[in-house]
């Protein structure tokens, strides 16, 4: 096995992660059926086959489906008082209807990686915001699987020697991973629906929730939508903190993990891996959000070393 991350193949890297068998759907599956399938398997994304073969041609994610359902469920109301998502007529449309909303969305642009070649190009794609890649073993030794940004972070956390030039005990500030900036946020008095709309507008996968004192009080992200139900969708009209309280992992969402600029990279990787999250907020001593570390940030940093 190669010792350097960039030179490794997906198959070498995934000996540790042991990827599950790929579950994919036909393009004729309805939105309702896709939502049910993703809930059963606790998936955030669903690969879609071609009409004419067993080739995977695209991947649709849970946020795409949520936005699609909301579009009809709330109709033209900007501030609906209620949502009855299960009765939305568009749930019985084929999943392709979801994929026509925005051809530029990352989830529709499938990136393919050779299972036995270097992941260098995949890492470059991940550093540009692609979150997952379809891995194909052209030697037909193993079935296709999905490689994600999380797989990369998990491997680096367990094998820091694969990036020998990085001092993982150094602080985020000293490594250049902290850059104080103004972030797009949600407020605790807003409805969850408004915050999700803002996420969609800015094409974000996560957003910090702050109070009137600018303190971090919650976290809303795409990864929190595992097992999404109609009841959860209908609860989007609630204030965002109340909505977070309806989700299964509400304790983590209402007490988001955060670090400071002086926290080490090692600490950040441990937090992300142990808690299976996709971002860590960087705060000051008043719990004001100053920056965020995402899996894309980390992947970019790794390939620059």
GROMACS .gro file of C-alpha atoms in nm:
model
  305
    1UNK     CA    1   0.000   0.000   0.000
    2UNK     CA    2   0.127   0.344  -0.093
    3UNK     CA    3   0.214   0.562   0.205
    4UNK     CA    4   0.119   0.891   0.038
    5UNK     CA    5  -0.250   0.984   0.019
    6UNK     CA    6  -0.236   1.131  -0.332
    7UNK     CA    7  -0.076   0.816  -0.474
    8UNK     CA    8  -0.325   0.575  -0.322
    9UNK     CA    9  -0.601   0.403  -0.516
   10UNK     CA   10  -0.962   0.392  -0.393
   11UNK     CA   11  -0.932   0.018  -0.337
   12UNK     CA   12  -0.628   0.067  -0.114
   13UNK     CA   13  -0.796   0.343   0.082
   14UNK     CA   14  -1.124   0.156   0.121
   15UNK     CA   15  -0.968  -0.157   0.268
   16UNK     CA   16  -1.010   0.032   0.593
   17UNK     CA   17  -1.354   0.180   0.538
   18UNK     CA   18  -1.509  -0.137   0.384
   19UNK     CA   19  -1.761   0.027   0.155
   20UNK     CA   20  -2.115  -0.117   0.149
   21UNK     CA   21  -2.275  -0.263  -0.162
   22UNK     CA   22  -2.403   0.008  -0.393
   23UNK     CA   23  -2.779   0.063  -0.385
   24UNK     CA   24  -2.912   0.240  -0.694
   25UNK     CA   25  -3.251   0.303  -0.852
   26UNK     CA   26  -3.404   0.306  -1.198
   27UNK     CA   27  -3.485   0.650  -1.345
   28UNK     CA   28  -3.853   0.550  -1.345
   29UNK     CA   29  -3.868   0.537  -0.964
   30UNK     CA   30  -4.106   0.798  -0.822
   31UNK     CA   31  -3.999   1.071  -0.584
   32UNK     CA   32  -4.212   0.906  -0.315
   33UNK     CA   33  -4.039   0.570  -0.368
   34UNK     CA   34  -3.695   0.732  -0.373
   35UNK     CA   35  -3.763   0.909  -0.043
   36UNK     CA   36  -3.876   0.580   0.112
   37UNK     CA   37  -3.571   0.392  -0.020
   38UNK     CA   38  -3.332   0.655   0.115
   39UNK     CA   39  -3.504   0.645   0.455
   40UNK     CA   40  -3.482   0.265   0.472
   41UNK     CA   41  -3.108   0.268   0.401
   42UNK     CA   42  -3.038   0.591   0.591
   43UNK     CA   43  -2.890   0.742   0.273
   44UNK     CA   44  -2.826   1.106   0.188
   45UNK     CA   45  -2.788   1.035  -0.184
   46UNK     CA   46  -2.919   0.785  -0.436
   47UNK     CA   47  -2.738   0.682  -0.757
   48UNK     CA   48  -2.963   0.654  -1.063
   49UNK     CA   49  -2.918   0.403  -1.345
   50UNK     CA   50  -2.937   0.482  -1.715
   51UNK     CA   51  -3.262   0.406  -1.895
   52UNK     CA   52  -3.078   0.168  -2.125
   53UNK     CA   53  -2.820  -0.006  -1.906
   54UNK     CA   54  -2.693  -0.070  -1.556
   55UNK     CA   55  -2.453   0.222  -1.580
   56UNK     CA   56  -2.490   0.488  -1.312
   57UNK     CA   57  -2.550   0.820  -1.486
   58UNK     CA   58  -2.632   1.057  -1.201
   59UNK     CA   59  -2.676   1.091  -0.827
   60UNK     CA   60  -2.968   1.270  -0.661
   61UNK     CA   61  -2.937   1.381  -0.299
   62UNK     CA   62  -3.183   1.437  -0.017
   63UNK     CA   63  -3.164   1.816  -0.040
   64UNK     CA   64  -3.266   1.799  -0.407
   65UNK     CA   65  -3.571   1.593  -0.310
   66UNK     CA   66  -3.655   1.819  -0.016
   67UNK     CA   67  -3.642   2.131  -0.235
   68UNK     CA   68  -3.857   1.960  -0.497
   69UNK     CA   69  -4.125   1.859  -0.246
   70UNK     CA   70  -4.128   2.201  -0.081
   71UNK     CA   71  -4.168   2.372  -0.418
   72UNK     CA   72  -4.520   2.234  -0.462
   73UNK     CA   73  -4.612   2.187  -0.098
   74UNK     CA   74  -4.580   2.558  -0.023
   75UNK     CA   75  -4.696   2.671  -0.369
   76UNK     CA   76  -4.661   3.049  -0.396
   77UNK     CA   77  -4.675   3.118  -0.024
   78UNK     CA   78  -4.358   3.279   0.101
   79UNK     CA   79  -4.446   3.215   0.465
   80UNK     CA   80  -4.680   2.913   0.473
   81UNK     CA   81  -4.843   2.834   0.807
   82UNK     CA   82  -4.855   2.463   0.731
   83UNK     CA   83  -4.721   2.202   0.490
   84UNK     CA   84  -4.887   1.873   0.394
   85UNK     CA   85  -4.598   1.720   0.205
   86UNK     CA   86  -4.728   1.362   0.186
   87UNK     CA   87  -5.019   1.476  -0.031
   88UNK     CA   88  -4.803   1.677  -0.268
   89UNK     CA   89  -4.890   1.568  -0.622
   90UNK     CA   90  -4.530   1.584  -0.739
   91UNK     CA   91  -4.433   1.294  -0.511
   92UNK     CA   92  -4.569   1.058  -0.775
   93UNK     CA   93  -4.355   1.205  -1.052
   94UNK     CA   94  -4.051   1.013  -1.167
   95UNK     CA   95  -3.721   1.101  -1.003
   96UNK     CA   96  -3.606   1.259  -1.329
   97UNK     CA   97  -3.837   1.551  -1.250
   98UNK     CA   98  -3.615   1.635  -0.954
   99UNK     CA   99  -3.305   1.625  -1.171
  100UNK     CA  100  -3.440   1.884  -1.416
  101UNK     CA  101  -3.454   2.159  -1.153
  102UNK     CA  102  -3.095   2.272  -1.189
  103UNK     CA  103  -2.851   2.105  -1.424
  104UNK     CA  104  -2.560   2.281  -1.254
  105UNK     CA  105  -2.619   2.116  -0.917
  106UNK     CA  106  -2.319   1.915  -0.797
  107UNK     CA  107  -2.526   1.607  -0.727
  108UNK     CA  108  -2.611   1.560  -1.095
  109UNK     CA  109  -2.253   1.579  -1.222
  110UNK     CA  110  -2.126   1.230  -1.162
  111UNK     CA  111  -1.750   1.194  -1.118
  112UNK     CA  112  -1.603   0.852  -1.196
  113UNK     CA  113  -1.287   0.712  -1.039
  114UNK     CA  114  -1.095   0.402  -1.150
  115UNK     CA  115  -1.073   0.173  -0.847
  116UNK     CA  116  -0.711   0.085  -0.921
  117UNK     CA  117  -0.573   0.425  -1.021
  118UNK     CA  118  -0.445   0.712  -0.807
  119UNK     CA  119  -0.710   0.923  -0.634
  120UNK     CA  120  -0.519   1.240  -0.727
  121UNK     CA  121  -0.782   1.361  -0.976
  122UNK     CA  122  -1.061   1.263  -0.738
  123UNK     CA  123  -0.905   1.470  -0.461
  124UNK     CA  124  -0.887   1.765  -0.700
  125UNK     CA  125  -1.257   1.722  -0.778
  126UNK     CA  126  -1.337   1.699  -0.407
  127UNK     CA  127  -1.141   2.019  -0.346
  128UNK     CA  128  -1.369   2.196  -0.596
  129UNK     CA  129  -1.687   2.098  -0.414
  130UNK     CA  130  -1.770   1.758  -0.561
  131UNK     CA  131  -1.874   1.553  -0.258
  132UNK     CA  132  -1.873   1.198  -0.391
  133UNK     CA  133  -1.740   0.984  -0.673
  134UNK     CA  134  -1.857   0.661  -0.833
  135UNK     CA  135  -1.571   0.410  -0.814
  136UNK     CA  136  -1.558   0.146  -1.087
  137UNK     CA  137  -1.322  -0.151  -1.089
  138UNK     CA  138  -1.259  -0.205  -1.459
  139UNK     CA  139  -1.093  -0.537  -1.375
  140UNK     CA  140  -1.436  -0.646  -1.249
  141UNK     CA  141  -1.300  -0.776  -0.922
  142UNK     CA  142  -1.538  -0.576  -0.702
  143UNK     CA  143  -1.876  -0.410  -0.761
  144UNK     CA  144  -1.903  -0.030  -0.793
  145UNK     CA  145  -1.918   0.181  -0.479
  146UNK     CA  146  -1.933   0.545  -0.373
  147UNK     CA  147  -1.621   0.720  -0.244
  148UNK     CA  148  -1.693   1.035  -0.043
  149UNK     CA  149  -1.506   1.328   0.105
  150UNK     CA  150  -1.579   1.171   0.444
  151UNK     CA  151  -1.389   0.857   0.343
  152UNK     CA  152  -1.081   1.068   0.273
  153UNK     CA  153  -1.101   1.249   0.607
  154UNK     CA  154  -1.160   0.924   0.794
  155UNK     CA  155  -0.852   0.767   0.637
  156UNK     CA  156  -0.629   1.067   0.706
  157UNK     CA  157  -0.746   1.080   1.067
  158UNK     CA  158  -0.653   0.714   1.114
  159UNK     CA  159  -0.331   0.734   0.908
  160UNK     CA  160  -0.179   1.083   0.940
  161UNK     CA  161   0.150   0.942   0.812
  162UNK     CA  162  -0.006   0.943   0.463
  163UNK     CA  163   0.054   1.321   0.464
  164UNK     CA  164   0.405   1.337   0.615
  165UNK     CA  165   0.461   1.710   0.557
  166UNK     CA  166   0.168   1.813   0.779
  167UNK     CA  167   0.206   1.868   1.153
  168UNK     CA  168  -0.138   1.763   1.269
  169UNK     CA  169  -0.077   1.898   1.617
  170UNK     CA  170  -0.037   2.252   1.483
  171UNK     CA  171  -0.320   2.503   1.526
  172UNK     CA  172  -0.569   2.594   1.257
  173UNK     CA  173  -0.437   2.950   1.266
  174UNK     CA  174  -0.074   2.849   1.214
  175UNK     CA  175  -0.169   2.615   0.928
  176UNK     CA  176  -0.366   2.886   0.749
  177UNK     CA  177  -0.695   2.701   0.799
  178UNK     CA  178  -0.852   2.990   0.990
  179UNK     CA  179  -0.951   3.295   0.789
  180UNK     CA  180  -1.198   3.516   0.971
  181UNK     CA  181  -1.481   3.596   0.731
  182UNK     CA  182  -1.848   3.682   0.717
  183UNK     CA  183  -2.054   3.366   0.684
  184UNK     CA  184  -2.410   3.310   0.566
  185UNK     CA  185  -2.609   3.228   0.881
  186UNK     CA  186  -2.961   3.160   1.002
  187UNK     CA  187  -3.128   3.324   1.301
  188UNK     CA  188  -3.303   3.143   1.584
  189UNK     CA  189  -3.627   3.338   1.524
  190UNK     CA  190  -3.656   3.225   1.160
  191UNK     CA  191  -3.849   2.923   1.040
  192UNK     CA  192  -3.651   2.621   0.931
  193UNK     CA  193  -3.806   2.662   0.586
  194UNK     CA  194  -3.656   3.009   0.547
  195UNK     CA  195  -3.314   2.884   0.655
  196UNK     CA  196  -3.327   2.593   0.409
  197UNK     CA  197  -3.428   2.834   0.135
  198UNK     CA  198  -3.120   3.042   0.215
  199UNK     CA  199  -2.904   2.730   0.203
  200UNK     CA  200  -3.047   2.650  -0.140
  201UNK     CA  201  -3.000   3.009  -0.262
  202UNK     CA  202  -2.632   3.010  -0.169
  203UNK     CA  203  -2.583   2.641  -0.251
  204UNK     CA  204  -2.467   2.557   0.098
  205UNK     CA  205  -2.482   2.215   0.263
  206UNK     CA  206  -2.478   2.353   0.617
  207UNK     CA  207  -2.551   2.675   0.801
  208UNK     CA  208  -2.487   2.803   1.153
  209UNK     CA  209  -2.785   2.920   1.358
  210UNK     CA  210  -2.714   3.223   1.577
  211UNK     CA  211  -2.911   3.428   1.829
  212UNK     CA  212  -2.944   3.804   1.875
  213UNK     CA  213  -2.606   3.808   2.051
  214UNK     CA  214  -2.447   3.644   1.746
  215UNK     CA  215  -2.379   3.331   1.954
  216UNK     CA  216  -2.376   2.987   1.792
  217UNK     CA  217  -2.691   2.807   1.910
  218UNK     CA  218  -2.759   2.550   1.639
  219UNK     CA  219  -2.652   2.382   1.318
  220UNK     CA  220  -2.869   2.299   1.018
  221UNK     CA  221  -2.718   2.082   0.747
  222UNK     CA  222  -2.798   1.839   0.470
  223UNK     CA  223  -2.650   1.549   0.668
  224UNK     CA  224  -2.919   1.600   0.935
  225UNK     CA  225  -3.181   1.488   0.685
  226UNK     CA  226  -3.102   1.115   0.704
  227UNK     CA  227  -3.426   0.921   0.728
  228UNK     CA  228  -3.627   1.230   0.627
  229UNK     CA  229  -4.000   1.178   0.684
  230UNK     CA  230  -4.310   1.369   0.578
  231UNK     CA  231  -4.357   1.468   0.941
  232UNK     CA  232  -4.012   1.627   0.939
  233UNK     CA  233  -4.085   1.811   0.616
  234UNK     CA  234  -4.413   1.942   0.756
  235UNK     CA  235  -4.227   2.066   1.065
  236UNK     CA  236  -4.023   2.307   0.851
  237UNK     CA  237  -4.278   2.579   0.929
  238UNK     CA  238  -4.159   2.576   1.292
  239UNK     CA  239  -3.891   2.812   1.426
  240UNK     CA  240  -3.561   2.656   1.328
  241UNK     CA  241  -3.455   2.552   1.680
  242UNK     CA  242  -3.792   2.383   1.738
  243UNK     CA  243  -3.753   2.206   1.404
  244UNK     CA  244  -3.407   2.081   1.504
  245UNK     CA  245  -3.564   1.953   1.825
  246UNK     CA  246  -3.787   1.721   1.620
  247UNK     CA  247  -3.492   1.540   1.461
  248UNK     CA  248  -3.341   1.224   1.608
  249UNK     CA  249  -2.999   1.377   1.674
  250UNK     CA  250  -3.139   1.701   1.816
  251UNK     CA  251  -2.892   1.719   2.106
  252UNK     CA  252  -2.596   1.756   1.869
  253UNK     CA  253  -2.783   2.001   1.647
  254UNK     CA  254  -2.879   2.230   1.935
  255UNK     CA  255  -2.530   2.208   2.087
  256UNK     CA  256  -2.310   2.216   1.777
  257UNK     CA  257  -1.949   2.115   1.813
  258UNK     CA  258  -1.706   2.400   1.765
  259UNK     CA  259  -1.336   2.476   1.790
  260UNK     CA  260  -1.119   2.786   1.818
  261UNK     CA  261  -0.844   2.915   1.589
  262UNK     CA  262  -0.593   2.766   1.834
  263UNK     CA  263  -0.742   2.416   1.813
  264UNK     CA  264  -0.520   2.163   1.639
  265UNK     CA  265  -0.590   2.001   1.304
  266UNK     CA  266  -0.572   1.667   1.484
  267UNK     CA  267  -0.857   1.775   1.712
  268UNK     CA  268  -1.070   1.885   1.417
  269UNK     CA  269  -1.021   1.555   1.234
  270UNK     CA  270  -1.110   1.362   1.548
  271UNK     CA  271  -1.429   1.565   1.598
  272UNK     CA  272  -1.537   1.519   1.236
  273UNK     CA  273  -1.463   1.147   1.228
  274UNK     CA  274  -1.600   1.046   1.567
  275UNK     CA  275  -1.919   1.249   1.527
  276UNK     CA  276  -1.965   1.177   1.155
  277UNK     CA  277  -2.018   1.544   1.069
  278UNK     CA  278  -1.923   1.746   0.763
  279UNK     CA  279  -1.816   2.077   0.914
  280UNK     CA  280  -1.687   2.229   1.236
  281UNK     CA  281  -1.758   2.591   1.327
  282UNK     CA  282  -1.470   2.808   1.446
  283UNK     CA  283  -1.577   3.040   1.727
  284UNK     CA  284  -1.426   3.303   1.955
  285UNK     CA  285  -1.453   3.317   2.335
  286UNK     CA  286  -1.806   3.463   2.303
  287UNK     CA  287  -1.922   3.172   2.081
  288UNK     CA  288  -1.945   3.408   1.785
  289UNK     CA  289  -1.891   3.220   1.459
  290UNK     CA  290  -1.577   3.341   1.282
  291UNK     CA  291  -1.515   3.070   1.022
  292UNK     CA  292  -1.597   2.712   0.932
  293UNK     CA  293  -1.388   2.409   0.842
  294UNK     CA  294  -1.554   2.186   0.583
  295UNK     CA  295  -1.449   1.861   0.420
  296UNK     CA  296  -1.386   2.056   0.101
  297UNK     CA  297  -1.152   2.294   0.289
  298UNK     CA  298  -0.961   2.001   0.434
  299UNK     CA  299  -0.930   1.818   0.103
  300UNK     CA  300  -0.799   2.136  -0.061
  301UNK     CA  301  -0.544   2.176   0.218
  302UNK     CA  302  -0.429   1.816   0.187
  303UNK     CA  303  -0.357   1.828  -0.186
  304UNK     CA  304  -0.164   2.154  -0.150
  305UNK     CA  305   0.091   1.990   0.078
   0.00000   0.00000   0.00000
